[in-house]
XYZ file of C-alpha atoms in Angstrom:
67
model
C -8.703 -2.491 -11.507
C -6.462 0.862 -12.470
C -5.891 3.042 -9.032
C -3.688 5.507 -11.223
C -4.756 6.608 -14.510
C -1.983 9.378 -15.331
C 0.702 6.394 -14.056
C -1.097 3.609 -15.021
C -0.651 1.924 -11.534
C -3.143 -1.295 -11.263
C -4.274 -2.499 -7.579
C -1.946 -4.957 -8.159
C 0.507 -3.281 -8.931
C -0.162 -1.349 -5.221
C -0.139 -4.513 -3.554
C 3.076 -5.769 -5.360
C 4.912 -3.275 -3.859
C 3.434 -3.588 -0.278
C 3.986 -7.286 -0.292
C 7.914 -6.311 -1.034
C 8.240 -3.837 1.406
C 6.480 -0.134 0.480
C 5.394 0.693 3.747
C 4.248 4.593 3.014
C 2.091 6.458 0.846
C 5.752 8.073 0.784
C 7.186 5.001 -0.832
C 4.194 4.090 -3.364
C 4.705 7.628 -4.708
C 8.370 7.121 -4.815
C 7.675 3.295 -6.615
C 5.370 3.539 -8.323
C 4.252 7.327 -9.057
C 1.178 7.287 -7.354
C -0.457 10.569 -6.347
C 2.235 12.406 -8.280
C 0.171 14.080 -10.803
C -3.552 14.309 -10.090
C -3.690 13.063 -7.210
C -7.266 11.644 -7.567
C -6.144 8.340 -6.706
C -4.888 8.734 -2.972
C -7.617 7.938 -1.195
C -7.404 4.433 -3.468
C -4.406 3.829 -2.918
C -4.134 4.657 0.835
C -7.174 2.185 1.174
C -4.774 -0.564 0.095
C -2.356 -0.048 2.523
C -4.318 0.209 4.597
C -6.169 -3.123 3.681
C -2.482 -4.040 3.708
C -1.815 -2.706 7.426
C -4.521 -4.475 9.094
C -3.366 -8.022 7.312
C -0.012 -7.691 8.959
C 0.270 -9.615 12.482
C 1.557 -6.639 15.135
C 4.812 -6.921 16.880
C 2.609 -8.053 19.652
C 1.031 -11.435 17.743
C 4.817 -12.047 17.283
C 5.630 -12.577 21.399
C 5.348 -15.821 22.567
C 3.672 -16.503 25.715
C 5.521 -19.696 28.306
C 3.711 -22.592 28.462
């Protein structure tokens, strides 16, 4: 689905950028151009960013507990 009509950016494009390491709206804007024209895509792009962050393990999840 197109998220940014101005720059022809899809949800797949945004997810790919997030998987490649983008972790802020600024990085998404730099990589893909989202939110750099009319800005109507901002809420949708931010939603994908938040969803991606929630799926990532936190640093506390990576701590190995002693047996």
